[in-house]
Amino acid sequence: MSDWWKNAIGYQIYPRSFKDSNGDGIGDIKGIIEKLPYLEWLGVDFIWLNPIYASPNFDNGYDISDFRAVQPEFGTMADFKELLKKAHEKNIRIIMDLVINHTSNQHPWFIEAAKSKESPYRDYYLWENATKEKMPNEWQSFFGGSTWTYHDLTEQAYFHVFAPELPDLNWKNPQMRAEIKEMIQWWLDLGIDGFRLDAISHIQKAPWDFPISTNPWAPFMNVTGIEAYMTELKEIFDRYPIMTVGEASGVSSREAVDWTSEDGFLNMIFELEHNVRKGELGSERIDPLEMKKVLFRWQKDLDQKGWNALYVENHDNPRIVSILGDESEKSAKAIATMYILLKGTPFIYQGQEIGMTNYSFTSINQIDAKDTHHYYQTLLDQGYSSKQALKIATDWTRDHARTPMQWESDSSAGFSTGKPWMPINPNTKGLNVARQKESSASVLRYYRQLIQLRKTNSVFVEGSFDELLVDSPQVFAYLRTEKNRQVFVIVNMGAEEVTVKLPETMIAQVWQILIRNNESLMVKEQMQLEPFDAAAFETQLIEEKYKKEKQ
Ligand code: NOJ
């Protein structure tokens, strides 16, 4: 089936932090192979692997120096092929990260390009005349500082939306595009099952004199002209029964239709809008109402027209139970219920399925992420004390998601026999896979139940989406309807008790429980919800009523 991904559950692996098989403190491919039975037991259908390609690791693999080689820390190409084979034997597909907005500055193309203006690779990147004092424009990069770096030898500056170590490729260059397409085909011919396209909405840039007004990143967010490049990529993807998911910041929910419809560029995209923050700097949380508005707007705008990629965690964000929940098992289950039953393909980030929490960083030296270091330095320059700067800079650092996966209760978390590259969260003592596998009431078992529920009920794939309780600032409620089958999902995303009134038409129906995290939850006209209560119920719509609704 070419759209197998509609009925699939994804699991994201950050290889560095998943499972170390050789004791060097860094997770690796053999470690992933070891854990395939676990993923099979959990019920996931595909793995999205963060980059495993050769890289100087300025940005942990997102700075690629050889697209066709495996990073030695992670293993060999033979290991990768074994992973692919063993995963396929278990009906688990493998999606690779595809990083084609930029390369590493250690990639042979960039090394050559930097040698002289006449290099045949010069035009693979974006160079402009500049002086040390004056860059071609004032645009700012994602990791902080100018998007330009001056290059002494050739007396020009090169462009980068992230960092100087990640120079942007010049998509206007047909030769460069041909090489990228060949590389894509090479991986697909190896038998992989698709790609997550990194930073893909940035490959086209506005003219260099584009004036910045409110959004500093507007000149490289889904800029007109990108369609031509995406169409070229689609031509290759269409030849294979694969799935494609784009990291597409700046693509609005309306524009996402062009990206994800039947003849869209990709099968689905990740929106990057829903983590709307509130609270004081240094202790910010997600605003549940704003998050609900974003998620539900994407549901409505793509209903029948496109397809959503559903997620609440990834390798770039703090742990969701720490910024939306209250770190309790109950809140982890509430969050899972809220998003996994929406319309789209759900992704689970490693450790999310056991409710892993943020780490309390006590020193900037524990931080690996370059953007966090840059932010910390900026805060010091602004006059914050080192204590304040640490608190603010580490509050939302992506390194929270990169502490090792908690498999066991011992101090190494069963992750490695060596010294782990990132600190292990001491709460692994009570919060780990081994323990949760044994307990029927655990977050892990709840995720497994939700996954089964989704996979065995077509209403979650095909069913329409309708929002309920629109005005509630903390209750996420919706209906999924397919023919005469209806599912009602309700989640109190707040730490306060709340009572909601349900529409009379719903009360007339007989509802069966599908899943809940509080045994006393039932559908009632006045539904009283305790903090982080969550449930899904189903009903058969009476034929007449169903017909009337459809008229
Ligand atoms: C987005 C990735 O998710 C992030 O981890 C990375 O730093 C940037 N793209 C640069 O590739």
mmCIF file with all atom_site columns, C-alpha atoms in Angstrom, residues 104-204:
data_model
loop_
_atom_site.group_PDB
_atom_site.id
_atom_site.type_symbol
_atom_site.label_atom_id
_atom_site.label_alt_id
_atom_site.label_comp_id
_atom_site.label_asym_id
_atom_site.label_entity_id
_atom_site.label_seq_id
_atom_site.pdbx_PDB_ins_code
_atom_site.Cartn_x
_atom_site.Cartn_y
_atom_site.Cartn_z
_atom_site.occupancy
_atom_site.B_iso_or_equiv
_atom_site.pdbx_formal_charge
_atom_site.auth_seq_id
_atom_site.auth_comp_id
_atom_site.auth_asym_id
_atom_site.auth_atom_id
_atom_site.pdbx_PDB_model_num
ATOM 1   C CA . SER A 1 104 ? 29.449 20.569 7.251   1.00 0.00 ? 104 SER A CA 1
ATOM 2   C CA . ASN A 1 105 ? 32.233 23.064 6.573   1.00 0.00 ? 105 ASN A CA 1
ATOM 3   C CA . GLN A 1 106 ? 34.380 19.904 6.589   1.00 0.00 ? 106 GLN A CA 1
ATOM 4   C CA . HIS A 1 107 ? 32.532 18.420 3.621   1.00 0.00 ? 107 HIS A CA 1
ATOM 5   C CA . PRO A 1 108 ? 34.939 18.021 0.647   1.00 0.00 ? 108 PRO A CA 1
ATOM 6   C CA . TRP A 1 109 ? 32.652 20.284 -1.428  1.00 0.00 ? 109 TRP A CA 1
ATOM 7   C CA . PHE A 1 110 ? 33.033 23.149 1.011   1.00 0.00 ? 110 PHE A CA 1
ATOM 8   C CA . ILE A 1 111 ? 36.744 22.547 1.537   1.00 0.00 ? 111 ILE A CA 1
ATOM 9   C CA . GLU A 1 112 ? 37.200 22.783 -2.245  1.00 0.00 ? 112 GLU A CA 1
ATOM 10  C CA . ALA A 1 113 ? 34.825 25.736 -2.567  1.00 0.00 ? 113 ALA A CA 1
ATOM 11  C CA . ALA A 1 114 ? 36.773 27.690 0.016   1.00 0.00 ? 114 ALA A CA 1
ATOM 12  C CA . LYS A 1 115 ? 40.090 27.281 -1.827  1.00 0.00 ? 115 LYS A CA 1
ATOM 13  C CA . SER A 1 116 ? 39.395 29.895 -4.481  1.00 0.00 ? 116 SER A CA 1
ATOM 14  C CA . LYS A 1 117 ? 36.710 31.845 -6.279  1.00 0.00 ? 117 LYS A CA 1
ATOM 15  C CA . GLU A 1 118 ? 37.431 29.748 -9.356  1.00 0.00 ? 118 GLU A CA 1
ATOM 16  C CA . SER A 1 119 ? 36.833 26.404 -7.639  1.00 0.00 ? 119 SER A CA 1
ATOM 17  C CA . PRO A 1 120 ? 34.283 24.256 -9.498  1.00 0.00 ? 120 PRO A CA 1
ATOM 18  C CA . TYR A 1 121 ? 32.563 23.817 -6.115  1.00 0.00 ? 121 TYR A CA 1
ATOM 19  C CA . ARG A 1 122 ? 32.468 27.535 -5.291  1.00 0.00 ? 122 ARG A CA 1
ATOM 20  C CA . ASP A 1 123 ? 28.919 27.901 -6.560  1.00 0.00 ? 123 ASP A CA 1
ATOM 21  C CA . TYR A 1 124 ? 27.685 24.900 -4.524  1.00 0.00 ? 124 TYR A CA 1
ATOM 22  C CA . TYR A 1 125 ? 27.473 27.399 -1.665  1.00 0.00 ? 125 TYR A CA 1
ATOM 23  C CA . LEU A 1 126 ? 26.369 31.028 -1.323  1.00 0.00 ? 126 LEU A CA 1
ATOM 24  C CA . TRP A 1 127 ? 29.187 33.578 -1.473  1.00 0.00 ? 127 TRP A CA 1
ATOM 25  C CA . GLU A 1 128 ? 28.959 37.381 -1.659  1.00 0.00 ? 128 GLU A CA 1
ATOM 26  C CA . ASN A 1 129 ? 31.374 40.261 -1.598  1.00 0.00 ? 129 ASN A CA 1
ATOM 27  C CA . ALA A 1 130 ? 31.924 41.584 1.907   1.00 0.00 ? 130 ALA A CA 1
ATOM 28  C CA . THR A 1 131 ? 34.501 43.071 4.195   1.00 0.00 ? 131 THR A CA 1
ATOM 29  C CA . LYS A 1 132 ? 35.370 41.998 7.728   1.00 0.00 ? 132 LYS A CA 1
ATOM 30  C CA . GLU A 1 133 ? 33.379 44.976 8.973   1.00 0.00 ? 133 GLU A CA 1
ATOM 31  C CA . LYS A 1 134 ? 30.454 44.853 6.577   1.00 0.00 ? 134 LYS A CA 1
ATOM 32  C CA . MET A 1 135 ? 28.446 41.748 5.796   1.00 0.00 ? 135 MET A CA 1
ATOM 33  C CA . PRO A 1 136 ? 26.165 41.596 2.717   1.00 0.00 ? 136 PRO A CA 1
ATOM 34  C CA . ASN A 1 137 ? 23.089 42.135 4.927   1.00 0.00 ? 137 ASN A CA 1
ATOM 35  C CA . GLU A 1 138 ? 21.858 42.161 8.523   1.00 0.00 ? 138 GLU A CA 1
ATOM 36  C CA . TRP A 1 139 ? 20.122 38.783 8.578   1.00 0.00 ? 139 TRP A CA 1
ATOM 37  C CA . GLN A 1 140 ? 20.447 36.765 11.782  1.00 0.00 ? 140 GLN A CA 1
ATOM 38  C CA . SER A 1 141 ? 21.059 33.013 12.063  1.00 0.00 ? 141 SER A CA 1
ATOM 39  C CA . PHE A 1 142 ? 19.093 30.438 14.093  1.00 0.00 ? 142 PHE A CA 1
ATOM 40  C CA . PHE A 1 143 ? 22.011 29.610 16.387  1.00 0.00 ? 143 PHE A CA 1
ATOM 41  C CA . GLY A 1 144 ? 22.783 33.299 16.989  1.00 0.00 ? 144 GLY A CA 1
ATOM 42  C CA . GLY A 1 145 ? 24.873 35.928 15.213  1.00 0.00 ? 145 GLY A CA 1
ATOM 43  C CA . SER A 1 146 ? 25.028 36.901 11.546  1.00 0.00 ? 146 SER A CA 1
ATOM 44  C CA . THR A 1 147 ? 24.030 34.525 8.738   1.00 0.00 ? 147 THR A CA 1
ATOM 45  C CA . TRP A 1 148 ? 27.362 35.451 7.101   1.00 0.00 ? 148 TRP A CA 1
ATOM 46  C CA . THR A 1 149 ? 30.923 34.471 7.875   1.00 0.00 ? 149 THR A CA 1
ATOM 47  C CA . TYR A 1 150 ? 33.800 36.343 6.338   1.00 0.00 ? 150 TYR A CA 1
ATOM 48  C CA . HIS A 1 151 ? 36.422 34.209 4.637   1.00 0.00 ? 151 HIS A CA 1
ATOM 49  C CA . ASP A 1 152 ? 39.881 35.820 4.694   1.00 0.00 ? 152 ASP A CA 1
ATOM 50  C CA . LEU A 1 153 ? 41.515 33.855 1.910   1.00 0.00 ? 153 LEU A CA 1
ATOM 51  C CA . THR A 1 154 ? 38.980 34.675 -0.795  1.00 0.00 ? 154 THR A CA 1
ATOM 52  C CA . GLU A 1 155 ? 37.775 37.958 0.704   1.00 0.00 ? 155 GLU A CA 1
ATOM 53  C CA . GLN A 1 156 ? 34.108 37.075 0.474   1.00 0.00 ? 156 GLN A CA 1
ATOM 54  C CA . ALA A 1 157 ? 31.492 35.939 2.998   1.00 0.00 ? 157 ALA A CA 1
ATOM 55  C CA . TYR A 1 158 ? 29.468 32.714 2.870   1.00 0.00 ? 158 TYR A CA 1
ATOM 56  C CA . PHE A 1 159 ? 25.898 32.230 4.004   1.00 0.00 ? 159 PHE A CA 1
ATOM 57  C CA . HIS A 1 160 ? 24.489 29.947 6.722   1.00 0.00 ? 160 HIS A CA 1
ATOM 58  C CA . VAL A 1 161 ? 21.044 29.963 8.339   1.00 0.00 ? 161 VAL A CA 1
ATOM 59  C CA . PHE A 1 162 ? 22.301 27.946 11.349  1.00 0.00 ? 162 PHE A CA 1
ATOM 60  C CA . ALA A 1 163 ? 26.026 28.397 12.076  1.00 0.00 ? 163 ALA A CA 1
ATOM 61  C CA . PRO A 1 164 ? 29.351 29.000 10.264  1.00 0.00 ? 164 PRO A CA 1
ATOM 62  C CA . GLU A 1 165 ? 30.115 25.280 10.628  1.00 0.00 ? 165 GLU A CA 1
ATOM 63  C CA . LEU A 1 166 ? 26.945 24.494 8.607   1.00 0.00 ? 166 LEU A CA 1
ATOM 64  C CA . PRO A 1 167 ? 27.261 26.444 5.319   1.00 0.00 ? 167 PRO A CA 1
ATOM 65  C CA . ASP A 1 168 ? 24.066 26.537 3.229   1.00 0.00 ? 168 ASP A CA 1
ATOM 66  C CA . LEU A 1 169 ? 24.006 24.843 -0.155  1.00 0.00 ? 169 LEU A CA 1
ATOM 67  C CA . ASN A 1 170 ? 23.128 26.911 -3.219  1.00 0.00 ? 170 ASN A CA 1
ATOM 68  C CA . TRP A 1 171 ? 19.951 25.325 -4.567  1.00 0.00 ? 171 TRP A CA 1
ATOM 69  C CA . LYS A 1 172 ? 20.122 27.478 -7.683  1.00 0.00 ? 172 LYS A CA 1
ATOM 70  C CA . ASN A 1 173 ? 23.040 25.379 -8.845  1.00 0.00 ? 173 ASN A CA 1
ATOM 71  C CA . PRO A 1 174 ? 21.766 22.484 -11.045 1.00 0.00 ? 174 PRO A CA 1
ATOM 72  C CA . GLN A 1 175 ? 24.997 20.510 -10.677 1.00 0.00 ? 175 GLN A CA 1
ATOM 73  C CA . MET A 1 176 ? 24.719 20.593 -6.896  1.00 0.00 ? 176 MET A CA 1
ATOM 74  C CA . ARG A 1 177 ? 21.076 19.534 -7.087  1.00 0.00 ? 177 ARG A CA 1
ATOM 75  C CA . ALA A 1 178 ? 21.975 16.664 -9.413  1.00 0.00 ? 178 ALA A CA 1
ATOM 76  C CA . GLU A 1 179 ? 24.536 15.375 -6.911  1.00 0.00 ? 179 GLU A CA 1
ATOM 77  C CA . ILE A 1 180 ? 22.037 15.613 -4.045  1.00 0.00 ? 180 ILE A CA 1
ATOM 78  C CA . LYS A 1 181 ? 19.419 13.751 -6.059  1.00 0.00 ? 181 LYS A CA 1
ATOM 79  C CA . GLU A 1 182 ? 21.885 11.008 -6.916  1.00 0.00 ? 182 GLU A CA 1
ATOM 80  C CA . MET A 1 183 ? 22.692 10.639 -3.242  1.00 0.00 ? 183 MET A CA 1
ATOM 81  C CA . ILE A 1 184 ? 18.971 10.420 -2.353  1.00 0.00 ? 184 ILE A CA 1
ATOM 82  C CA . GLN A 1 185 ? 18.481 7.724  -4.941  1.00 0.00 ? 185 GLN A CA 1
ATOM 83  C CA . TRP A 1 186 ? 21.501 5.835  -3.628  1.00 0.00 ? 186 TRP A CA 1
ATOM 84  C CA . TRP A 1 187 ? 19.922 5.591  -0.154  1.00 0.00 ? 187 TRP A CA 1
ATOM 85  C CA . LEU A 1 188 ? 16.526 4.655  -1.536  1.00 0.00 ? 188 LEU A CA 1
ATOM 86  C CA . ASP A 1 189 ? 18.089 1.919  -3.639  1.00 0.00 ? 189 ASP A CA 1
ATOM 87  C CA . LEU A 1 190 ? 19.651 0.558  -0.480  1.00 0.00 ? 190 LEU A CA 1
ATOM 88  C CA . GLY A 1 191 ? 16.096 -0.190 0.656   1.00 0.00 ? 191 GLY A CA 1
ATOM 89  C CA . ILE A 1 192 ? 15.328 2.481  3.235   1.00 0.00 ? 192 ILE A CA 1
ATOM 90  C CA . ASP A 1 193 ? 11.697 3.438  3.688   1.00 0.00 ? 193 ASP A CA 1
ATOM 91  C CA . GLY A 1 194 ? 11.736 7.201  3.544   1.00 0.00 ? 194 GLY A CA 1
ATOM 92  C CA . PHE A 1 195 ? 13.135 10.460 4.784   1.00 0.00 ? 195 PHE A CA 1
ATOM 93  C CA . ARG A 1 196 ? 12.595 13.157 7.345   1.00 0.00 ? 196 ARG A CA 1
ATOM 94  C CA . LEU A 1 197 ? 13.743 16.249 5.479   1.00 0.00 ? 197 LEU A CA 1
ATOM 95  C CA . ASP A 1 198 ? 15.686 18.524 7.779   1.00 0.00 ? 198 ASP A CA 1
ATOM 96  C CA . ALA A 1 199 ? 15.199 22.302 7.592   1.00 0.00 ? 199 ALA A CA 1
ATOM 97  C CA . ILE A 1 200 ? 13.647 21.826 4.165   1.00 0.00 ? 200 ILE A CA 1
ATOM 98  C CA . SER A 1 201 ? 11.616 25.039 4.160   1.00 0.00 ? 201 SER A CA 1
ATOM 99  C CA . HIS A 1 202 ? 14.886 27.030 4.173   1.00 0.00 ? 202 HIS A CA 1
ATOM 100 C CA . ILE A 1 203 ? 16.455 25.845 0.922   1.00 0.00 ? 203 ILE A CA 1
ATOM 101 C CA . GLN A 1 204 ? 15.219 28.899 -0.985  1.00 0.00 ? 204 GLN A CA 1
#
